[in-house]
Amino acid sequence: MTSSRSMRRLPAGCRSTGGRMAIAMERCRHRFISLFNRHGYRLFWSSGLQLLETSWDLLPRTIRESLLVLTSPMGEPCCLRSDITLAAVNYLANHYSPQERPLRMCYADRLYRNPAPGGDLEKFQIGAELLGWEGEGADVEILSLLLEGLDSLGLNDGKLVLSDVTLVDSAMDKLDEGLKSDLLKALQEGSYRTYFKLLSGCRSTGNKLLEALPELKGGPEVLDEARKLTGAESLRSLDNISDILGRMGRSDRITFDLGSIRELDYYSGPVFDVYSPESGKSLGGGGRYDGLLCSYGLSGQAIGFGLDLEELAKHSIYRNPEPIVAIKGGGSQPDLVLSRCSAFHDAGLTTEITWSDDGDSGMARAKAKGYSWWYDPKNDTVTDISREGGKIASLEVWFRNREEKGSC
């Protein structure tokens, strides 16, 4: 027999998100999607199920091992959506002719992966993809919009940490696959002790770039150091990005870590991670994946990114949403109460009505919910309920004070 406790719980690794965090996430999502919509990025809702036959070979081993595999009602082997970029490229291949490219897409949706012990099975991701373009400029377009998006959420000190997987590939070109795999894993995990230990035992000692990779971190001077080891051509993409973002006044928002690599194997050029100094934890990232288009029989270039929406919200200006104004509805005509709500809404505030006739209990519930203000339409007054003996002011005075102080 199922206990009432087990009926209430969610599957291990899953959780629901509501309250202030859900509000903050929705506001971040809205800002980001609106920004990208203005630049021609079309909203994309991908299928929650992906066929194993269309994604298995394109995902790295670590992702394949974390797929949540199931069989659809039609008997097809599938997995829950683990990556939206694959779905975006597949959509481009099936719905757009070469004359309709490039295609700009943005999204906000959930990803599902089998987590490490104690981790989450599902995450909210927000991102954008620019698919099938040709020529320079697109890299900077999407990086610039990403920075603008971070700024709009109050993450003005968020940084992009840039690298280029072709540089790492060229440094490891002559290594056997086993050693290369181990070195890449060490770089990905930031385990430099393991990296240098592996390197000391290989015959490629003397490969100056290979030895220097983990230490090539910092500002544009890092590109100069790398250029001495590998030549100018291999750094052309990063130089181009650095120069243009510099002319746009964004130099302080980018830094370099040339030993950085990303988890997904389909990247084939500049890659980046996004950091907030407050957390020191990557908020997500992305990069160039021209080779992935080729695997779908498409020509052209592609770049995109995905960010953890919940982490963004935690560090955004929306992490403490605007206080909700509780409205005393009981004892007044509903049409009057609803019309009074409009004044608050016009000022950008959120309201919640309590229809109880008992004003004291309604106010107590509003306090328990953490609301700061109690509005009574009958006498047209607003009470500060965030503290004992809070002030009472007429609605007109309350709005005037709010305007003068910038807040209530």
Coordinates of C-alpha atoms in Angstrom, one line a residue, residues 173-327:
D173 CA 47.8 16.1 -32.6
K174 CA 50.6 13.6 -32.5
L175 CA 49.7 11.9 -29.2
D176 CA 48.2 8.4 -29.1
E177 CA 44.4 8.5 -28.5
G178 CA 44.7 7.0 -25.0
L179 CA 47.1 9.6 -23.7
K180 CA 45.2 12.4 -25.5
S181 CA 41.9 11.3 -23.8
D182 CA 43.5 11.3 -20.4
L183 CA 45.1 14.7 -20.9
L184 CA 41.8 16.2 -22.1
K185 CA 40.0 14.7 -19.1
A186 CA 42.6 16.2 -16.8
L187 CA 42.2 19.7 -18.4
Q188 CA 38.4 19.4 -18.3
E189 CA 38.5 18.6 -14.6
G190 CA 41.2 21.2 -13.9
S191 CA 43.5 18.5 -12.5
Y192 CA 46.8 20.0 -13.6
R193 CA 48.9 17.8 -11.3
T194 CA 47.5 14.8 -13.2
Y195 CA 48.0 16.7 -16.5
F196 CA 51.7 17.4 -15.9
K197 CA 52.3 13.9 -14.5
L198 CA 50.8 12.4 -17.6
L199 CA 52.9 14.7 -19.7
S200 CA 56.2 13.9 -18.0
G201 CA 55.8 10.3 -19.0
C202 CA 55.2 10.8 -22.7
R203 CA 57.6 11.2 -25.5
S204 CA 56.3 14.5 -26.6
T205 CA 58.3 16.4 -24.0
G206 CA 59.6 19.4 -25.8
N207 CA 56.2 20.3 -27.1
K208 CA 56.2 23.8 -25.7
L209 CA 52.5 24.5 -26.4
L210 CA 51.5 21.2 -24.7
E211 CA 53.5 22.1 -21.7
A212 CA 52.3 25.7 -21.5
L213 CA 48.5 25.1 -22.1
P214 CA 47.4 25.0 -18.4
E215 CA 49.3 28.2 -17.6
L216 CA 48.1 30.3 -20.6
K217 CA 45.6 32.3 -18.6
G218 CA 44.9 36.0 -18.3
G219 CA 44.4 39.0 -20.5
P220 CA 45.2 39.6 -24.2
E221 CA 48.9 39.2 -23.4
V222 CA 48.2 35.4 -23.2
L223 CA 47.5 35.4 -26.9
D224 CA 51.0 37.0 -27.5
E225 CA 52.6 34.2 -25.5
A226 CA 50.7 31.5 -27.3
R227 CA 51.5 33.1 -30.7
K228 CA 55.2 32.6 -30.0
L229 CA 54.5 28.9 -29.5
T230 CA 52.1 28.1 -32.2
G231 CA 52.0 30.9 -34.9
A232 CA 49.5 33.6 -35.6
E233 CA 47.0 31.7 -37.8
S234 CA 45.9 29.3 -35.1
L235 CA 44.9 32.3 -33.0
R236 CA 43.1 34.3 -35.7
S237 CA 39.6 33.7 -34.4
L238 CA 40.5 34.6 -30.8
D239 CA 42.4 37.7 -32.0
N240 CA 39.4 38.8 -34.1
I241 CA 37.0 38.4 -31.1
S242 CA 39.4 40.2 -28.8
D243 CA 39.9 43.1 -31.2
I244 CA 36.3 43.7 -32.0
L245 CA 35.0 43.4 -28.4
G246 CA 37.8 45.7 -27.4
R247 CA 36.7 48.3 -29.8
M248 CA 33.2 47.9 -28.4
G249 CA 34.5 48.7 -24.9
R250 CA 34.1 45.1 -23.7
S251 CA 37.8 44.3 -23.1
D252 CA 37.2 44.1 -19.3
R253 CA 34.5 41.4 -19.8
I254 CA 36.7 38.9 -21.5
T255 CA 39.7 36.9 -20.3
F256 CA 41.5 33.8 -21.7
D257 CA 42.2 30.3 -20.5
L258 CA 43.8 28.5 -23.5
G259 CA 43.8 25.1 -21.7
S260 CA 40.1 25.3 -21.1
I261 CA 37.9 22.8 -23.0
R262 CA 34.2 22.1 -22.9
E263 CA 32.4 18.9 -22.3
L264 CA 30.8 18.4 -25.6
D265 CA 33.0 16.9 -28.4
Y266 CA 31.2 18.7 -31.2
Y267 CA 32.9 22.1 -30.6
S268 CA 35.4 23.0 -33.4
G269 CA 36.7 26.5 -32.8
P270 CA 36.5 29.3 -30.1
V271 CA 34.7 28.2 -27.0
F272 CA 33.8 30.1 -23.8
D273 CA 32.5 29.8 -20.3
V274 CA 30.5 32.4 -18.4
Y275 CA 31.3 33.3 -14.8
S276 CA 29.9 35.5 -12.2
P277 CA 32.6 36.7 -9.7
E278 CA 30.1 36.3 -6.9
S279 CA 29.9 32.5 -7.2
G280 CA 33.1 31.5 -9.1
K281 CA 31.0 28.8 -10.6
S282 CA 30.4 28.6 -14.4
L283 CA 26.9 29.7 -15.3
G284 CA 27.3 27.8 -18.6
G285 CA 29.0 28.5 -21.9
G286 CA 29.2 27.5 -25.6
G287 CA 31.2 28.0 -28.7
R288 CA 31.7 27.2 -32.4
Y289 CA 30.4 23.8 -33.7
D290 CA 30.8 24.0 -37.5
G291 CA 31.6 20.3 -37.6
L292 CA 28.2 19.4 -36.1
L293 CA 26.4 21.0 -39.1
C294 CA 28.6 18.9 -41.4
S295 CA 27.4 15.8 -39.6
Y296 CA 23.8 16.7 -40.6
G297 CA 24.9 17.4 -44.2
L298 CA 24.8 21.1 -43.8
S299 CA 27.4 23.6 -44.8
G300 CA 28.3 26.8 -43.0
Q301 CA 29.3 27.9 -39.5
A302 CA 27.5 27.7 -36.2
I303 CA 27.9 29.1 -32.7
G304 CA 25.7 29.0 -29.6
F305 CA 25.5 28.9 -25.9
G306 CA 23.5 27.5 -23.0
L307 CA 23.3 29.0 -19.5
D308 CA 21.8 27.6 -16.2
L309 CA 18.7 29.7 -15.7
E310 CA 18.5 29.0 -12.0
E311 CA 22.1 30.0 -11.4
L312 CA 21.5 33.2 -13.5
A313 CA 18.5 34.0 -11.3
K314 CA 20.4 33.5 -8.1
H315 CA 22.9 36.3 -9.1
S316 CA 20.5 38.6 -11.0
I317 CA 18.7 41.7 -9.9
Y318 CA 15.6 39.6 -9.7
R319 CA 16.9 37.4 -6.9
N320 CA 14.8 39.5 -4.5
P321 CA 11.6 40.2 -6.5
E322 CA 9.6 43.3 -6.0
P323 CA 7.5 43.1 -2.8
I324 CA 4.0 42.0 -3.3
V325 CA 1.2 44.3 -2.1
A326 CA -1.6 42.5 -0.2
I327 CA -5.0 43.9 -1.0

